[in-house]
Coordinates of C-alpha atoms and ligand atoms in Angstrom, one line a residue:
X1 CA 36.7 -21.2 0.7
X2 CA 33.4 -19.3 1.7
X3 CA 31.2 -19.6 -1.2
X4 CA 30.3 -16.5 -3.1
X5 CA 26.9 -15.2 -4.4
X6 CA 27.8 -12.5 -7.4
X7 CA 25.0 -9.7 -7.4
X8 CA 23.9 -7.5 -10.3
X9 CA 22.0 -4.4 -9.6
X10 CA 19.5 -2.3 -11.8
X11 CA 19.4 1.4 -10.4
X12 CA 22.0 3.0 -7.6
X13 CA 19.3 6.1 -6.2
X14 CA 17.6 5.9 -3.2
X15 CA 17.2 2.5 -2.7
X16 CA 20.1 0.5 -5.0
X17 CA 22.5 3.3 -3.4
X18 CA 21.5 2.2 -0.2
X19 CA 21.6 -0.7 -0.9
X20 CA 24.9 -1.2 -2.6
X21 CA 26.4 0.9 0.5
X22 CA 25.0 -1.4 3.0
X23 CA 26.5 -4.5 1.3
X24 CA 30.0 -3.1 1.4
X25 CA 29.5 -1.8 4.9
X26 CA 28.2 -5.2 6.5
X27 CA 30.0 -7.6 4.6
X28 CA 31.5 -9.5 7.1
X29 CA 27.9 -9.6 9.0
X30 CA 26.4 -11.3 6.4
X31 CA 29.1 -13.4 5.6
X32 CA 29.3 -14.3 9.5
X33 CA 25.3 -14.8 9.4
X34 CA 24.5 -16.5 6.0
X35 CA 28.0 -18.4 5.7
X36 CA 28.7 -16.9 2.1
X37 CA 29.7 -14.0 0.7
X38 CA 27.6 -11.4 -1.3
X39 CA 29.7 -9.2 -4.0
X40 CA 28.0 -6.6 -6.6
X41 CA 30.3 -7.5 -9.2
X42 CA 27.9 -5.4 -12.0
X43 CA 25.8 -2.2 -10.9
X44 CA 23.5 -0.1 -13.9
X45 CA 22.7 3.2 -13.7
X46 CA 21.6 5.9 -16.5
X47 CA 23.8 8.9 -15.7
X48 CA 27.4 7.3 -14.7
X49 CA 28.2 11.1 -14.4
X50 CA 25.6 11.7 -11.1
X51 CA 27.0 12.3 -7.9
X52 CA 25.7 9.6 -5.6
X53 CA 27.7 10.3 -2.4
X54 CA 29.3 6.9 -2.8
X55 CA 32.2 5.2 -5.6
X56 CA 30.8 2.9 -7.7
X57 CA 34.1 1.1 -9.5
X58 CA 34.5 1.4 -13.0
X59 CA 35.0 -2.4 -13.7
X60 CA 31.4 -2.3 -12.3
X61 CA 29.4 0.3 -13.8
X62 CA 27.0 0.1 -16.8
X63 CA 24.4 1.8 -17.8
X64 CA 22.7 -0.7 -19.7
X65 CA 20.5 -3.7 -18.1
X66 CA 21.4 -6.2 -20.2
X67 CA 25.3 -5.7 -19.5
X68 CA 24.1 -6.5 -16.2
X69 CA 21.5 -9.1 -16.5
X70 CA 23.2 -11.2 -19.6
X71 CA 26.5 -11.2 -17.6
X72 CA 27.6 -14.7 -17.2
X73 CA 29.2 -13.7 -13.5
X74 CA 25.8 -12.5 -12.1
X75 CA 23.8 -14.8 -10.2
X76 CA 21.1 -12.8 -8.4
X77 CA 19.7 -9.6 -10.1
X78 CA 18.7 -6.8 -8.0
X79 CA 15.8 -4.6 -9.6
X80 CA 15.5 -1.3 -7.7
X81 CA 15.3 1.1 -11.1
X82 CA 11.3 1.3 -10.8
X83 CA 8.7 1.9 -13.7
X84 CA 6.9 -0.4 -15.0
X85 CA 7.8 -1.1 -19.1
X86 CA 12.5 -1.6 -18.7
X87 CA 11.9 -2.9 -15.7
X88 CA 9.4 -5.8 -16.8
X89 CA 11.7 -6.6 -19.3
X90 CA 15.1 -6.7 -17.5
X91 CA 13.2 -9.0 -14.8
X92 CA 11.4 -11.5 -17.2
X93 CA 15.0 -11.6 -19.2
X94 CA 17.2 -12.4 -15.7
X95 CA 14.1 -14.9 -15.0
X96 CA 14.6 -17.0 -18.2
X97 CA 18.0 -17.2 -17.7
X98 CA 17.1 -19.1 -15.0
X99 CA 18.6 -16.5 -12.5
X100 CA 16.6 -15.5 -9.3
X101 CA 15.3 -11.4 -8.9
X102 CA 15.1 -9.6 -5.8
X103 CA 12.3 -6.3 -6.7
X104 CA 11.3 -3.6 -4.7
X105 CA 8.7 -2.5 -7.6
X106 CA 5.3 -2.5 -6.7
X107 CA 4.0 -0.4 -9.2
X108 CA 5.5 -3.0 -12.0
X109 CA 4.1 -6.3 -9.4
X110 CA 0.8 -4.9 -9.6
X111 CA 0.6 -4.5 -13.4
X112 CA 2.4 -7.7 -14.3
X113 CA 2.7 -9.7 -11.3
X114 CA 0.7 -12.5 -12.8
X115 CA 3.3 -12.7 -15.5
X116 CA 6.4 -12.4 -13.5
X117 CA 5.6 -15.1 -10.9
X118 CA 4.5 -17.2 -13.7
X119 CA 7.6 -16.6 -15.3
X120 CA 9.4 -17.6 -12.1
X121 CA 7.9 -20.7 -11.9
X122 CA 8.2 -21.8 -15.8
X123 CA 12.2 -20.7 -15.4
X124 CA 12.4 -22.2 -11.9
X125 CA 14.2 -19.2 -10.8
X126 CA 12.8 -17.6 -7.0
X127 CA 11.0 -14.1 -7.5
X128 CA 11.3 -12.1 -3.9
X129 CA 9.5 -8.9 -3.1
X130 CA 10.0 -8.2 0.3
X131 CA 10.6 -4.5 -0.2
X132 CA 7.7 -3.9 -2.5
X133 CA 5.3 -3.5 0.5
X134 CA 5.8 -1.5 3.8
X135 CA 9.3 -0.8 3.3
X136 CA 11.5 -2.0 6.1
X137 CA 8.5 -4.3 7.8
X138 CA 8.8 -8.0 6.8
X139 CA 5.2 -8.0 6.2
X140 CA 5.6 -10.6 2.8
X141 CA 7.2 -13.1 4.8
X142 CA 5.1 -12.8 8.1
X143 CA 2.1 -13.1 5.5
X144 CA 3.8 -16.2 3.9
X145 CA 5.7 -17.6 6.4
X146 CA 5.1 -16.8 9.6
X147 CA 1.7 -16.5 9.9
X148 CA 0.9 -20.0 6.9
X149 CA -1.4 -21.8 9.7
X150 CA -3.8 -18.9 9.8
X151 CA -6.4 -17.7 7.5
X152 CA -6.5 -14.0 7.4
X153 CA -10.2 -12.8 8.2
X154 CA -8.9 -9.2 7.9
X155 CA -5.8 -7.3 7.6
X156 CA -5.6 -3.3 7.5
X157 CA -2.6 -1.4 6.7
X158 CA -1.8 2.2 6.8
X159 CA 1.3 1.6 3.6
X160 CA 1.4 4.9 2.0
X161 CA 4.2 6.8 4.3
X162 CA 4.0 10.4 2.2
X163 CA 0.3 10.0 2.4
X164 CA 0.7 9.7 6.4
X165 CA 2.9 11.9 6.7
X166 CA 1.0 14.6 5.0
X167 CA -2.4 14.0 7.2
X168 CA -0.7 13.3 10.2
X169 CA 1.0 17.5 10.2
X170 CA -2.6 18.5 8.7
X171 CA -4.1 16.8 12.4
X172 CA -1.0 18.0 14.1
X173 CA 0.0 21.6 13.0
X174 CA -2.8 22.8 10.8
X175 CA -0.4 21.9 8.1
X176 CA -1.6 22.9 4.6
X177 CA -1.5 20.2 2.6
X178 CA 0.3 21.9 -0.7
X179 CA 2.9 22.9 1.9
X180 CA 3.2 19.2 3.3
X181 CA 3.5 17.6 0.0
X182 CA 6.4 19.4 -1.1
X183 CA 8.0 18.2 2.2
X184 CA 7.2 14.3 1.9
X185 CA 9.0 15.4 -1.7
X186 CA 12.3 16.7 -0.6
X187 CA 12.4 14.1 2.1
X188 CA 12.4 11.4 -0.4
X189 CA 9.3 9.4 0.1
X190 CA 6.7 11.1 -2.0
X191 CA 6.8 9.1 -5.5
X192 CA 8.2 10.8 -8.5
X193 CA 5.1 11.4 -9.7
X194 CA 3.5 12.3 -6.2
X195 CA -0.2 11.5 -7.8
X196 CA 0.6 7.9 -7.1
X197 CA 0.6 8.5 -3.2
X198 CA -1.3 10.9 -2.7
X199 CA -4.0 9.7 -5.4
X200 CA -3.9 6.0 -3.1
X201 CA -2.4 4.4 -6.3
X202 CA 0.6 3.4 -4.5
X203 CA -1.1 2.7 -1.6
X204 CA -3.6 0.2 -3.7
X205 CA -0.6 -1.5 -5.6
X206 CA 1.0 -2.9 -2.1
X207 CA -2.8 -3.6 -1.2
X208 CA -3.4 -5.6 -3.9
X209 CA 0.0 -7.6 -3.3
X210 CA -0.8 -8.3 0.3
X211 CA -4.7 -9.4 -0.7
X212 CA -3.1 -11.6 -3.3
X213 CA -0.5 -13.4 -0.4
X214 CA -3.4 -13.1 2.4
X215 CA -6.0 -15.0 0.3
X216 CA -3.7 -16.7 -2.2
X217 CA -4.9 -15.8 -6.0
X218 CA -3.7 -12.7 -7.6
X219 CA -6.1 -9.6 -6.9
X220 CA -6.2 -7.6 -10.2
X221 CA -5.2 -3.9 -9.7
X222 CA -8.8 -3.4 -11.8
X223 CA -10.3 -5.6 -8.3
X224 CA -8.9 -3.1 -5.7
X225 CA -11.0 -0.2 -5.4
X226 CA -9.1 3.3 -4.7
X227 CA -9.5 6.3 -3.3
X228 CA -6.7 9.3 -2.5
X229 CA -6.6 11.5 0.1
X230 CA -7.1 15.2 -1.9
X231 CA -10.9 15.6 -1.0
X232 CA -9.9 15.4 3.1
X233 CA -10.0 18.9 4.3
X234 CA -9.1 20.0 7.7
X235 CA -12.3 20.5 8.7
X236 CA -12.6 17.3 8.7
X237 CA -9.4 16.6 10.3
X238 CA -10.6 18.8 12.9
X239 CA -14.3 17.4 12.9
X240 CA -13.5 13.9 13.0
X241 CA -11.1 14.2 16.6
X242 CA -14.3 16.2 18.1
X243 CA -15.8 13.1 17.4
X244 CA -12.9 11.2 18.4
X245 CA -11.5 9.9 15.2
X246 CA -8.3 10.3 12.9
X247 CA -8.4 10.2 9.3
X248 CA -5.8 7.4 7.7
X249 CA -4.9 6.2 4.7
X250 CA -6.2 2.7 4.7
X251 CA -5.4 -0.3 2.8
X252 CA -8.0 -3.0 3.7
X253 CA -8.4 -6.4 3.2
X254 CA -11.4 -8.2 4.7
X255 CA -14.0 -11.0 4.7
X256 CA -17.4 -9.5 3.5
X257 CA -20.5 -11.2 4.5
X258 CA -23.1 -12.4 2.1
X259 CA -26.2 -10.2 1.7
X260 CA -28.7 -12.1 0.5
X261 CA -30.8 -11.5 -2.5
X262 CA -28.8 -7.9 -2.9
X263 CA -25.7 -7.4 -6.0
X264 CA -24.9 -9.6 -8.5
X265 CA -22.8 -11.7 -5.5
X266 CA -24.6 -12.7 -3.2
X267 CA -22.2 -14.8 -1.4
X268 CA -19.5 -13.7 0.6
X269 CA -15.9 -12.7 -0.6
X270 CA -13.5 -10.0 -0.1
X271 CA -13.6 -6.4 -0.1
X272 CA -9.6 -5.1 -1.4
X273 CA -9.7 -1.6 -1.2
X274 CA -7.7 1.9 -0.4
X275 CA -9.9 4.6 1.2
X276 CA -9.4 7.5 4.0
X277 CA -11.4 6.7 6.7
X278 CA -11.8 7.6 10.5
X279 CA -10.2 5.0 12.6
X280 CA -11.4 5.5 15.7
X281 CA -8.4 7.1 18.3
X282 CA -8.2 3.6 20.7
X283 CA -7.3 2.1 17.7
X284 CA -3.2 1.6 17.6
X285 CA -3.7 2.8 14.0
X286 CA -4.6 6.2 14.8
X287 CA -1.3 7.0 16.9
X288 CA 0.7 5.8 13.9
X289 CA 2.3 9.1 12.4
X290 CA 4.3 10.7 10.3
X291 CA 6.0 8.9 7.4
X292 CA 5.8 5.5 9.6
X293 CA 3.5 2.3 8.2
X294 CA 1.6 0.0 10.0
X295 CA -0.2 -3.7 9.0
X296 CA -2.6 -5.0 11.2
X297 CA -3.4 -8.5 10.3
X298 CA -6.1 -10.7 12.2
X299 CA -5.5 -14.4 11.8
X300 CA -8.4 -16.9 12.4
X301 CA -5.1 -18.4 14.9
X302 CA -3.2 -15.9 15.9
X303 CA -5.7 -13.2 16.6
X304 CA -4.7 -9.5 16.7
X305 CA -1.1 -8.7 15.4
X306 CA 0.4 -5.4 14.4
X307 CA 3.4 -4.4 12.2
X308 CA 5.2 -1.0 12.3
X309 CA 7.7 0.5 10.6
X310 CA 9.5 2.8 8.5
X311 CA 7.9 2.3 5.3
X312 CA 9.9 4.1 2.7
X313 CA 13.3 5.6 2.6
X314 CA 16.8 4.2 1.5
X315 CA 18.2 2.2 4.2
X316 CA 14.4 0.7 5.9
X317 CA 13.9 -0.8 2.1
X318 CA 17.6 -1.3 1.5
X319 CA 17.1 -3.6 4.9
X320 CA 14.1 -5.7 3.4
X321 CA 16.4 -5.9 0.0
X322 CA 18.8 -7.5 2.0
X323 CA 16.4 -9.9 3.9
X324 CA 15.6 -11.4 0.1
X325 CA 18.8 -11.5 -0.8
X326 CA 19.7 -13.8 2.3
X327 CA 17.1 -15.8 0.7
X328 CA 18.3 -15.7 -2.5
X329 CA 21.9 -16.5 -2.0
X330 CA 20.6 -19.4 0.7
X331 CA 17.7 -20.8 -2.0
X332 CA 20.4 -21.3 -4.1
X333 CA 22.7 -22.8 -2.0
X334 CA 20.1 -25.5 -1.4
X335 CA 18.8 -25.9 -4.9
X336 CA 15.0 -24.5 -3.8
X337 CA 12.8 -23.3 -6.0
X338 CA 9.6 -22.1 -5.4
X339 CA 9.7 -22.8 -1.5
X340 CA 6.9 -20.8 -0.2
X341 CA 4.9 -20.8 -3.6
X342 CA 3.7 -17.4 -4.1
X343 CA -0.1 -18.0 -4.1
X344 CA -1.5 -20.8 -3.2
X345 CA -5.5 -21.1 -3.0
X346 CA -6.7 -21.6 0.7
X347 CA -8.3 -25.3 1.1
X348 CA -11.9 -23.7 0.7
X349 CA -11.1 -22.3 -2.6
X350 CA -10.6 -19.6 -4.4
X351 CA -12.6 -15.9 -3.1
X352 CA -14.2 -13.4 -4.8
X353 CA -13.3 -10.0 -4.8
X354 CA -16.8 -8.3 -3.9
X355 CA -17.6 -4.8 -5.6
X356 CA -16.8 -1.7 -3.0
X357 CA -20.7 -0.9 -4.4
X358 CA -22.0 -3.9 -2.3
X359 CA -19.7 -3.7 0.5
X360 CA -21.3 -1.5 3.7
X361 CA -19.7 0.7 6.2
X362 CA -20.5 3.7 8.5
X363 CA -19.8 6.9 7.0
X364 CA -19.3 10.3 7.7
X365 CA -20.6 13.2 5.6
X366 CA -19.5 17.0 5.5
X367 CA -22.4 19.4 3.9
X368 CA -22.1 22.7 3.3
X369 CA -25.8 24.4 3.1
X370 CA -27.2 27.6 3.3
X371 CA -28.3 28.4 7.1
X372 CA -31.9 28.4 6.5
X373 CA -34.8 26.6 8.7
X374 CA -35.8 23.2 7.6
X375 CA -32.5 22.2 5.7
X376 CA -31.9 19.6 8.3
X377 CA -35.3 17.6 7.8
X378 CA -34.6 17.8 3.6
X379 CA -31.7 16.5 4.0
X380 CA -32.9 13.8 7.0
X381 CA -35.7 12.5 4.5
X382 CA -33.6 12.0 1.3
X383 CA -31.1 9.2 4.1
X384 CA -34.7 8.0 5.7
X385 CA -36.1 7.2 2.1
X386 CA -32.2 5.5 1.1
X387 CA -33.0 3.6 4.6
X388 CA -29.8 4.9 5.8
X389 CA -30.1 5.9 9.4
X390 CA -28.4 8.7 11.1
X391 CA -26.0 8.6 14.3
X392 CA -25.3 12.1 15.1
X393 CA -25.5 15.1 13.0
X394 CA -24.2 18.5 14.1
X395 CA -23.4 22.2 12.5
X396 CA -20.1 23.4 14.7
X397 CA -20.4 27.0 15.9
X398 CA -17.9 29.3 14.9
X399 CA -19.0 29.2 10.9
X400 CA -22.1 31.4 11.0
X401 CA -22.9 33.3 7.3
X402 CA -24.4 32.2 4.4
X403 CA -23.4 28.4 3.8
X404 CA -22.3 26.3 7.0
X405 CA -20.8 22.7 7.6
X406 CA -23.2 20.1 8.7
X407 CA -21.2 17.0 10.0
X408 CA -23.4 13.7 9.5
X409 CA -22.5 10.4 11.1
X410 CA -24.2 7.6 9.3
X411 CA -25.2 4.1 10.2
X412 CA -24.0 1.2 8.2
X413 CA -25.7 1.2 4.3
X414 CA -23.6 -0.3 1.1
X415 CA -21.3 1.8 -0.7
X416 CA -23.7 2.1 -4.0
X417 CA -26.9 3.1 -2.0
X418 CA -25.2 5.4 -0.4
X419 CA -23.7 7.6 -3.7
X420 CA -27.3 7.8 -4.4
X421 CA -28.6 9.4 -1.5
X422 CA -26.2 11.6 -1.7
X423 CA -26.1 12.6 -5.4
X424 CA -30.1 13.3 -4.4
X425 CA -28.6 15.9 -1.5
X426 CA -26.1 17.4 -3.5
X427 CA -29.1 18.4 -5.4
X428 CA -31.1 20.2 -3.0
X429 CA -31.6 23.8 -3.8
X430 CA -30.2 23.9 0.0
X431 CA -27.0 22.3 -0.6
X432 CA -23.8 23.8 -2.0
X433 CA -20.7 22.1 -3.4
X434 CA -19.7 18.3 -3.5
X435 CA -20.8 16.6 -0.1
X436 CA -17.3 15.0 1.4
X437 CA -18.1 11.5 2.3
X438 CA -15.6 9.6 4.0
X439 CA -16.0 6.0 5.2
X440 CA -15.9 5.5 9.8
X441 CA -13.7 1.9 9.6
X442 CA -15.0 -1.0 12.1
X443 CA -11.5 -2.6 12.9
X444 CA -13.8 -5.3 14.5
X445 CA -15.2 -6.2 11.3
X446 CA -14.0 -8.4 8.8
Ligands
NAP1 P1 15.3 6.4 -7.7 O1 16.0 7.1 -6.6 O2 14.7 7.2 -8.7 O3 16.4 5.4 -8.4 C1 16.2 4.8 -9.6 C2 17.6 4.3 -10.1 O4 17.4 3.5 -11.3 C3 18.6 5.4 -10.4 O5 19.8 5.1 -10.0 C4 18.5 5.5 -12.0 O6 19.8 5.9 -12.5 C5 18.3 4.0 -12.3 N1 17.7 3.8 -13.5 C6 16.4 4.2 -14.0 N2 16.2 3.8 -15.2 C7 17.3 3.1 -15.6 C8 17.6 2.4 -16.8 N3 16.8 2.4 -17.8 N4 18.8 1.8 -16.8 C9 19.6 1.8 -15.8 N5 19.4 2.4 -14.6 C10 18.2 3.1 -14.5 O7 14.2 5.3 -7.2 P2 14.1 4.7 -5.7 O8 13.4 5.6 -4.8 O9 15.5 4.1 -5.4 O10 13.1 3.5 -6.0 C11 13.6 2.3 -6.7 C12 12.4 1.2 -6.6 O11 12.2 0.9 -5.2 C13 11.1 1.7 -7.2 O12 10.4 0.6 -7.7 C14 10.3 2.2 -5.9 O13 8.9 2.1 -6.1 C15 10.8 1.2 -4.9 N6 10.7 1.6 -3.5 C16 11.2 2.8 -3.2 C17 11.1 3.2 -1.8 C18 11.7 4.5 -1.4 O14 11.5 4.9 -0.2 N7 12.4 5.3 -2.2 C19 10.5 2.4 -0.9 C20 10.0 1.1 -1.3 C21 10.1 0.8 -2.7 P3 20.4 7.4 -12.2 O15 20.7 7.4 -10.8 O16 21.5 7.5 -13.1 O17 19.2 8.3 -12.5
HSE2 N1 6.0 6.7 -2.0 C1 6.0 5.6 -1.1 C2 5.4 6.0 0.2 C3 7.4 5.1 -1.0 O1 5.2 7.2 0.4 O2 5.1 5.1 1.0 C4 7.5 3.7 -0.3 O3 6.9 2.7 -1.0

């Protein structure tokens, strides 16, 4: 008889519904593909009562974890309830009953990752995280598997779809971007608290999991430096494509020279970071829209590669769910524990995460000043005493009165000596408001 892997599954919304659908409706796939069978013989939930669109049976329901994860006839548990405190402890319990998790939780990896993999290993039970990053693209296992002969000099990902979504109509329609978040809401994809995407929290939790993988040591949420997308305007939308840029999301990963004699590290490392930044429009990045994610990993090997995807919604995440569970049911067929350990220091030891203060780029700057002779040379002598030089500047027709933009494209000057040019700018009697500084990405560099 075809052996049978029993599943128990934490949470039955967007993703645990789709996946518990998707597991009745392609049974006899999987069973045909992996050679056993995969049965949810325990599903939780909190409000039995909810209308899901789909029967759960009655000899299956509970709305308790531990009826789930203490149930002798569960061999895999399934965690798709999210948060970060239940959660944790449902996962460390299933792991010290020896019983291998499949999670699509990145908000709980990147708080207690550490802990859980640790966990993993101490119990000898697998830990699998496929959907916690990019939805439905396999990026974990390419990172882990497919790509193990390479070491990753730079990998750039746009992994926040509500963010993209929501600066993708802003570029395309004007959109407003109130207007477009309550969309990416009743879509599905925004968070439930939507200051996690749009603030580049969520975007900075699947950043630090793919650092971690890339350079093999865990990257400490407190180690990836974020910034959200609220202070991007469209004027700058609109001013970056006359200069022939699009504003993205980014979650960046990537080798950072040393600089001697400057910071506390001077030696190289990496930068792990979430910012918005102008990619420029050859770039595949910039044509990847809407709610879609992208990773775009560079491989001292392989070179260039790119992965795209849907990155959120039930059935893309439900598929990488599935993927794991293929491994879960097929690692335990085979007895293997810990076959692709999680994080595994590359032969040249163990990098640094380097400060986003000593880690350079080219920036872009937004002023608003009053219209008045002479502003231009102020402002041009506060960057030429910072020693940061300046590309282009303009002041776009079409906003004549009182206080105008002034677009600034600036050459390459770390991140720290930068804020202090421009805290000296914000104070000139000249200057109004908050200057918007945004950083121009090199996709050659890293
Ligand atoms: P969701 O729609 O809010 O579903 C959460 C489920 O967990 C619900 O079924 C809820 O029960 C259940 N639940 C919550 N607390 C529980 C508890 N204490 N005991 C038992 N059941 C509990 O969330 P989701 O969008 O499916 O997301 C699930 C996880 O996947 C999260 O970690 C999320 O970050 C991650 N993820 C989501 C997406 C996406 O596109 N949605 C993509 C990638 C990763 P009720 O239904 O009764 O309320
Ligand atoms: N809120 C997330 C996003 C869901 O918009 O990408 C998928 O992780």
């Amino acid at each position: 008889m075809m052996q049978q892997v029993n599943l128990g599954l934490l949470g039955g919304g967007t993703v645990g519904g789709a996946v518990f659908a998707a597991l009745s409706e392609r049974a006899e796939l999987l069973a045909a593909r992996l050679g056993l069978r995969l049965s949810v013989v325990s599903m939780a939930v909190r409000d039995p009562g909810r209308d899901r669109g789909f029967h759960i049976p009655a000899s299956v329901l509970a709305t308790d974890w531990k009826a789930v994860v203490h149930n002798p006839n569960v061999h895999v548990v399934v965690e798709l309830m999210g948060g970060t405190t239940t959660s944790r402890e449902a996962i460390l319990a299933a792991l010290q009953h020896g019983k291998p998790v499949v999670t699509a939780n990145k908000a709980l990896l990147s708080a207690h990752g550490e802990e859980l993999f640790a966990a993993a290993r101490t119990h000898r039970a697998n830990l699998y995280y496929e959907a916690s990053v990019a939805g439905g693209i396999p990026v974990i296992k390419i990172l882990r598997e497919s790509l193990v002969g390479n070491r990753t000099l730079a990998l750039r990902g746009i992994v926040n779809g509500t963010c993209n979504y929501i600066l993708t109509r802003m570029k395309l329609e004007g959109a407003d971007f109130a207007d477009v978040l309550a969309d990416a809401q009743r879509l599905g994809f925004a968070e439930a608290d939507p200051s996690l995407d749009i603030d580049g929290h969520d975007a900075a939790h699947k950043t630090g999991i793919l650092a971690s993988i890339a350079h093999g040591f865990w990257v400490r949420p407190d180690q990836v430096h974020v910034e959200g997308i609220r202070l991007v305007s469209r004027i700058d939308i609109q001013m970056a494509e006359r200069l022939g840029y699009t504003i993205k999301l980014l979650g960046v990963v990537k080798n950072v020279p040393a600089r001697a004699g400057k910071g506390r590290h001077p030696k190289p490392g990496i930068l792990v970071a979430v910012y918005p930044a102008l990619v420029r429009n050859d770039h595949v990045l910039a044509s990847v829209n809407h709610a879609f994610n992208a990773v775009a990993v560079r491989g001292d090997m392989v070179g260039e590669t790119l992965f795209y995807g849907r990155g959120a919604g039930g059935n893309p995440t439900a598929s990488s769910v599935l993927s794991d569970l293929a491994d879960a049911a097929l690692d335990l067929r085979h007895d293997s524990h810990d076959r692709v350990p999680a994080f595994v220091p590359h032969a040249r030891g163990k990098a640094h995460v380097v400060p986003m203060a000593e880690a350079a780029s080219r920036y872009y700057v937004r002023l608003t000043v009053i219209d008045r002779p002479g502003v231009f040379a102020r402002v041009a002598s506060v960057l030429g005493a910072a020693k940061i030089g300046i590309s282009s500047i303009f002041q776009p027709e079409g906003h004549e009165g009182e206080a105008v933009p002034v677009i600034l494209m600036l050459h390459d000057a770390p991140h720290a000596v930068l804020q202090k040019a421009m805290a000296r700018i914000a104070r000139l009697p000249a200057v109004r408001g908050v200057p918007t500084v945004l950083r121009v990405e090199d996709t050659d560099e890293g």
